[in-house]
PDB file of C-alpha atoms in Angstrom:
ATOM      1  CA  MET A 101     364.143 165.082-102.360  1.00  0.00           C
ATOM      2  CA  GLU A 102     365.359 168.551-101.486  1.00  0.00           C
ATOM      3  CA  SER A 103     363.273 168.646 -98.314  1.00  0.00           C
ATOM      4  CA  ALA A 104     364.874 165.384 -97.139  1.00  0.00           C
ATOM      5  CA  GLN A 105     368.310 166.892 -97.777  1.00  0.00           C
ATOM      6  CA  ASP A 106     367.320 170.127 -95.993  1.00  0.00           C
ATOM      7  CA  GLU A 107     366.000 168.094 -93.079  1.00  0.00           C
ATOM      8  CA  ALA A 108     369.259 166.105 -92.877  1.00  0.00           C
ATOM      9  CA  ASP A 109     371.276 169.331 -92.984  1.00  0.00           C
ATOM     10  CA  GLU A 110     369.178 170.776 -90.153  1.00  0.00           C
ATOM     11  CA  LEU A 111     369.673 167.637 -88.069  1.00  0.00           C
ATOM     12  CA  ARG A 112     373.380 167.698 -88.711  1.00  0.00           C
ATOM     13  CA  ALA A 113     373.541 171.392 -87.728  1.00  0.00           C
ATOM     14  CA  ALA A 114     371.502 170.749 -84.599  1.00  0.00           C
ATOM     15  CA  GLU A 115     373.761 167.853 -83.656  1.00  0.00           C
ATOM     16  CA  GLU A 116     376.906 169.975 -84.174  1.00  0.00           C
ATOM     17  CA  GLU A 117     375.376 172.730 -82.043  1.00  0.00           C
ATOM     18  CA  ARG A 118     374.535 170.222 -79.291  1.00  0.00           C
ATOM     19  CA  ARG A 119     378.098 168.888 -79.334  1.00  0.00           C
ATOM     20  CA  ALA A 120     379.531 172.420 -79.227  1.00  0.00           C
ATOM     21  CA  GLU A 121     377.316 173.191 -76.186  1.00  0.00           C
ATOM     22  CA  GLU A 122     378.421 169.993 -74.460  1.00  0.00           C
ATOM     23  CA  GLU A 123     382.077 170.791 -75.134  1.00  0.00           C
ATOM     24  CA  ALA A 124     381.570 174.371 -73.820  1.00  0.00           C
ATOM     25  CA  ALA A 125     379.888 172.999 -70.658  1.00  0.00           C
ATOM     26  CA  ALA A 126     382.689 170.477 -70.121  1.00  0.00           C
ATOM     27  CA  SER A 127     385.246 173.239 -70.593  1.00  0.00           C
ATOM     28  CA  ARG A 128     383.463 175.492 -68.043  1.00  0.00           C
ATOM     29  CA  LYS A 129     383.291 172.625 -65.582  1.00  0.00           C
ATOM     30  CA  ALA A 130     387.018 171.900 -66.003  1.00  0.00           C
ATOM     31  CA  GLU A 131     387.797 175.603 -65.502  1.00  0.00           C
ATOM     32  CA  GLU A 132     385.645 175.717 -62.365  1.00  0.00           C
ATOM     33  CA  GLN A 133     387.373 172.618 -61.003  1.00  0.00           C
ATOM     34  CA  ALA A 134     390.812 174.113 -61.736  1.00  0.00           C
ATOM     35  CA  ALA A 135     389.835 177.336 -60.007  1.00  0.00           C
ATOM     36  CA  LYS A 136     388.573 175.383 -56.966  1.00  0.00           C
ATOM     37  CA  GLU A 137     391.812 173.379 -56.822  1.00  0.00           C
ATOM     38  CA  ALA A 138     393.874 176.562 -57.092  1.00  0.00           C
ATOM     39  CA  GLU A 139     391.850 178.116 -54.239  1.00  0.00           C
ATOM     40  CA  GLU A 140     392.420 175.072 -52.053  1.00  0.00           C
ATOM     41  CA  LYS A 141     396.149 175.147 -52.860  1.00  0.00           C
ATOM     42  CA  ALA A 142     396.275 178.856 -51.950  1.00  0.00           C
ATOM     43  CA  LYS A 143     394.548 178.138 -48.626  1.00  0.00           C
ATOM     44  CA  LYS A 144     397.110 175.422 -47.819  1.00  0.00           C
ATOM     45  CA  GLU A 145     399.933 177.803 -48.748  1.00  0.00           C
ATOM     46  CA  ASN A 146     398.394 180.473 -46.492  1.00  0.00           C
ATOM     47  CA  ALA A 147     398.217 177.984 -43.627  1.00  0.00           C
ATOM     48  CA  ASN A 148     401.882 177.083 -44.129  1.00  0.00           C
ATOM     49  CA  ARG A 149     402.899 180.782 -44.140  1.00  0.00           C
ATOM     50  CA  ALA A 150     400.987 181.619 -40.956  1.00  0.00           C
ATOM     51  CA  LYS A 151     403.023 182.809 -38.049  1.00  0.00           C
ATOM     52  CA  LYS A 152     402.438 182.829 -34.311  1.00  0.00           C
ATOM     53  CA  VAL A 153     402.053 186.375 -33.091  1.00  0.00           C
ATOM     54  CA  SER A 154     403.348 187.982 -29.890  1.00  0.00           C
ATOM     55  CA  GLN A 155     401.065 189.739 -27.456  1.00  0.00           C
ATOM     56  CA  ARG A 156     402.213 193.092 -28.889  1.00  0.00           C
ATOM     57  CA  GLU A 157     401.711 191.974 -32.522  1.00  0.00           C
ATOM     58  CA  LEU A 158     398.143 190.868 -31.675  1.00  0.00           C
ATOM     59  CA  ALA A 159     397.502 194.219 -29.969  1.00  0.00           C
ATOM     60  CA  GLN A 160     398.619 195.948 -33.202  1.00  0.00           C
ATOM     61  CA  ILE A 161     396.256 193.781 -35.286  1.00  0.00           C
ATOM     62  CA  VAL A 162     393.362 194.555 -32.911  1.00  0.00           C
ATOM     63  CA  LYS A 163     394.218 198.299 -32.919  1.00  0.00           C
ATOM     64  CA  LYS A 164     394.427 198.581 -36.726  1.00  0.00           C
ATOM     65  CA  PRO A 165     392.982 195.497 -38.437  1.00  0.00           C
ATOM     66  CA  ASP A 166     392.798 197.185 -41.809  1.00  0.00           C
ATOM     67  CA  ALA A 167     396.603 197.714 -41.753  1.00  0.00           C
ATOM     68  CA  HIS A 168     397.091 193.938 -41.484  1.00  0.00           C
ATOM     69  CA  ILE A 169     394.765 192.681 -44.214  1.00  0.00           C
ATOM     70  CA  ASP A 170     395.947 189.350 -45.796  1.00  0.00           C
ATOM     71  CA  GLU A 171     398.365 188.557 -42.994  1.00  0.00           C
ATOM     72  CA  ASN A 172     398.241 184.913 -41.924  1.00  0.00           C
ATOM     73  CA  VAL A 173     398.372 184.325 -38.224  1.00  0.00           C
ATOM     74  CA  ILE A 174     397.983 181.589 -35.618  1.00  0.00           C
ATOM     75  CA  LEU A 175     395.759 182.639 -32.720  1.00  0.00           C
ATOM     76  CA  TYR A 176     394.083 181.095 -29.723  1.00  0.00           C
ATOM     77  CA  ALA A 177     390.449 181.882 -28.991  1.00  0.00           C
ATOM     78  CA  ARG A 178     387.464 181.104 -26.828  1.00  0.00           C
ATOM     79  CA  ILE A 179     384.332 180.989 -28.938  1.00  0.00           C
ATOM     80  CA  THR A 180     381.803 183.274 -27.258  1.00  0.00           C
ATOM     81  CA  GLN A 181     378.898 183.231 -29.759  1.00  0.00           C
ATOM     82  CA  PHE A 182     378.187 180.607 -32.389  1.00  0.00           C
ATOM     83  CA  ASP A 183     374.436 180.387 -32.925  1.00  0.00           C
ATOM     84  CA  SER A 184     371.634 181.430 -35.294  1.00  0.00           C
ATOM     85  CA  GLY A 185     372.617 185.059 -34.715  1.00  0.00           C
ATOM     86  CA  THR A 186     376.037 184.552 -36.238  1.00  0.00           C
ATOM     87  CA  GLY A 187     374.949 181.871 -38.727  1.00  0.00           C
ATOM     88  CA  PRO A 188     376.682 178.553 -39.474  1.00  0.00           C
ATOM     89  CA  CYS A 189     379.818 180.098 -41.057  1.00  0.00           C
ATOM     90  CA  ALA A 190     380.726 182.798 -38.529  1.00  0.00           C
ATOM     91  CA  PHE A 191     381.448 183.052 -34.795  1.00  0.00           C
ATOM     92  CA  ARG A 192     382.457 185.684 -32.302  1.00  0.00           C
ATOM     93  CA  ALA A 193     385.426 184.902 -30.116  1.00  0.00           C
ATOM     94  CA  ASP A 194     387.746 186.407 -27.517  1.00  0.00           C
ATOM     95  CA  LEU A 195     391.313 185.814 -28.635  1.00  0.00           C
ATOM     96  CA  SER A 196     394.878 185.802 -27.382  1.00  0.00           C
ATOM     97  CA  HIS A 197     398.331 185.259 -28.776  1.00  0.00           C
ATOM     98  CA  ALA A 198     398.758 182.116 -26.630  1.00  0.00           C
ATOM     99  CA  HIS A 199     396.714 179.396 -24.998  1.00  0.00           C
ATOM    100  CA  VAL A 200     395.646 180.943 -21.653  1.00  0.00           C
ATOM    101  CA  GLY A 201     393.048 180.274 -18.937  1.00  0.00           C
ATOM    102  CA  LYS A 202     389.398 179.878 -19.980  1.00  0.00           C
ATOM    103  CA  TYR A 203     388.496 183.538 -19.309  1.00  0.00           C
ATOM    104  CA  ASP A 204     391.800 185.223 -20.037  1.00  0.00           C
ATOM    105  CA  TYR A 205     391.236 185.779 -23.762  1.00  0.00           C
ATOM    106  CA  GLU A 206     391.267 189.543 -24.062  1.00  0.00           C
ATOM    107  CA  HIS A 207     390.301 190.728 -27.552  1.00  0.00           C
ATOM    108  CA  ASN A 208     386.827 190.500 -29.052  1.00  0.00           C
ATOM    109  CA  SER A 209     386.869 189.392 -32.703  1.00  0.00           C
ATOM    110  CA  MET A 210     384.850 187.824 -35.521  1.00  0.00           C
ATOM    111  CA  PHE A 211     385.748 184.768 -37.572  1.00  0.00           C
ATOM    112  CA  THR A 212     384.254 183.469 -40.834  1.00  0.00           C
ATOM    113  CA  ALA A 213     384.855 180.319 -42.806  1.00  0.00           C
ATOM    114  CA  GLY A 214     384.149 178.777 -46.184  1.00  0.00           C
ATOM    115  CA  ASP A 215     381.878 180.795 -48.427  1.00  0.00           C
ATOM    116  CA  ARG A 216     380.676 182.723 -45.340  1.00  0.00           C
ATOM    117  CA  LEU A 217     377.052 181.604 -45.962  1.00  0.00           C
ATOM    118  CA  LEU A 218     376.508 177.843 -45.957  1.00  0.00           C
ATOM    119  CA  ASP A 219     379.588 175.989 -47.164  1.00  0.00           C
ATOM    120  CA  CYS A 220     381.769 175.884 -44.049  1.00  0.00           C
ATOM    121  CA  GLU A 221     382.180 172.272 -42.981  1.00  0.00           C
ATOM    122  CA  ILE A 222     385.440 173.201 -41.220  1.00  0.00           C
ATOM    123  CA  LEU A 223     383.365 174.687 -38.371  1.00  0.00           C
ATOM    124  CA  ASP A 224     380.824 171.813 -37.976  1.00  0.00           C
ATOM    125  CA  ASP A 225     382.466 170.394 -34.786  1.00  0.00           C
ATOM    126  CA  PHE A 226     382.701 173.676 -32.865  1.00  0.00           C
ATOM    127  CA  VAL A 227     380.331 175.401 -30.444  1.00  0.00           C
ATOM    128  CA  ALA A 228     380.316 178.282 -27.992  1.00  0.00           C
ATOM    129  CA  ASP A 229     382.823 178.012 -25.115  1.00  0.00           C
ATOM    130  CA  ASP A 230     385.242 175.869 -27.135  1.00  0.00           C
ATOM    131  CA  ILE A 231     388.904 176.880 -26.814  1.00  0.00           C
ATOM    132  CA  VAL A 232     390.537 176.675 -30.244  1.00  0.00           C
ATOM    133  CA  GLN A 233     393.789 177.253 -32.073  1.00  0.00           C
ATOM    134  CA  VAL A 234     392.978 179.055 -35.349  1.00  0.00           C
ATOM    135  CA  THR A 235     395.129 179.636 -38.383  1.00  0.00           C
ATOM    136  CA  ALA A 236     393.487 182.621 -40.057  1.00  0.00           C
ATOM    137  CA  THR A 237     393.836 185.435 -42.536  1.00  0.00           C
ATOM    138  CA  VAL A 238     393.141 188.985 -41.353  1.00  0.00           C
ATOM    139  CA  LEU A 239     390.245 190.427 -43.375  1.00  0.00           C
ATOM    140  CA  GLY A 240     390.256 193.879 -41.749  1.00  0.00           C
ATOM    141  CA  SER A 241     387.770 195.476 -39.381  1.00  0.00           C
ATOM    142  CA  LEU A 242     384.071 194.763 -38.882  1.00  0.00           C
ATOM    143  CA  THR A 243     381.541 197.038 -37.218  1.00  0.00           C
ATOM    144  CA  TYR A 244     378.340 195.471 -35.922  1.00  0.00           C
ATOM    145  CA  ASP A 245     375.411 196.427 -33.702  1.00  0.00           C
ATOM    146  CA  THR A 246     375.492 195.085 -30.174  1.00  0.00           C
ATOM    147  CA  THR A 247     372.491 193.672 -28.323  1.00  0.00           C
ATOM    148  CA  ILE A 248     372.468 196.644 -25.937  1.00  0.00           C
ATOM    149  CA  GLY A 249     371.932 199.122 -28.753  1.00  0.00           C
ATOM    150  CA  GLY A 250     375.433 200.339 -29.522  1.00  0.00           C
ATOM    151  CA  SER A 251     377.960 199.254 -32.035  1.00  0.00           C
ATOM    152  CA  THR A 252     381.480 197.882 -31.839  1.00  0.00           C
ATOM    153  CA  THR A 253     384.354 197.473 -34.243  1.00  0.00           C
ATOM    154  CA  VAL A 254     386.449 194.307 -34.092  1.00  0.00           C
ATOM    155  CA  PRO A 255     389.094 192.578 -36.240  1.00  0.00           C
ATOM    156  CA  LYS A 256     387.632 190.037 -38.671  1.00  0.00           C
ATOM    157  CA  PHE A 257     389.458 186.855 -39.729  1.00  0.00           C
ATOM    158  CA  GLN A 258     388.934 184.114 -42.341  1.00  0.00           C
ATOM    159  CA  VAL A 259     389.522 180.646 -40.841  1.00  0.00           C
ATOM    160  CA  VAL A 260     392.102 178.602 -42.794  1.00  0.00           C
ATOM    161  CA  LYS A 261     392.494 175.860 -40.187  1.00  0.00           C
ATOM    162  CA  ILE A 262     390.948 175.286 -36.770  1.00  0.00           C
ATOM    163  CA  LYS A 263     391.410 172.708 -34.009  1.00  0.00           C
ATOM    164  CA  GLN A 264     390.616 172.238 -30.340  1.00  0.00           C
ATOM    165  CA  ALA A 265     393.347 173.789 -28.194  1.00  0.00           C
TER     166      ALA A 265
END
């Protein structure tokens, strides 16, 4: 009789443990969802706070990108490289403070979106040579190796919103 009672107690304990694990998993999932929603809300707020920059303000960002980290700006760009070299979540672009002629974008820059690796649906419709209006957050400077063997440093931006210009 005692073994039946011990077995019932073990089953009860196992069931309670299973329920506790399910509740913990549900709680983690709810926290992750809340964090994701908060991140989306923050992105929308950043987009609403973005400002158009003057030619001089853009020159200041290009000159010292690290001094402008977390600023939200509206820029115009011509995508110059968006291929397997940059990956699906990043592109190189020449940018300007205003919509100008196709080849009058003067500052080389780098843009990233989403998680910067694979989750960047916002960029799915864009390719090299597109002229775009981008709402972005300044991430600072980025130094990368060029194809001719040197290196260059450019401002780097996180895309908040993008559309054809």
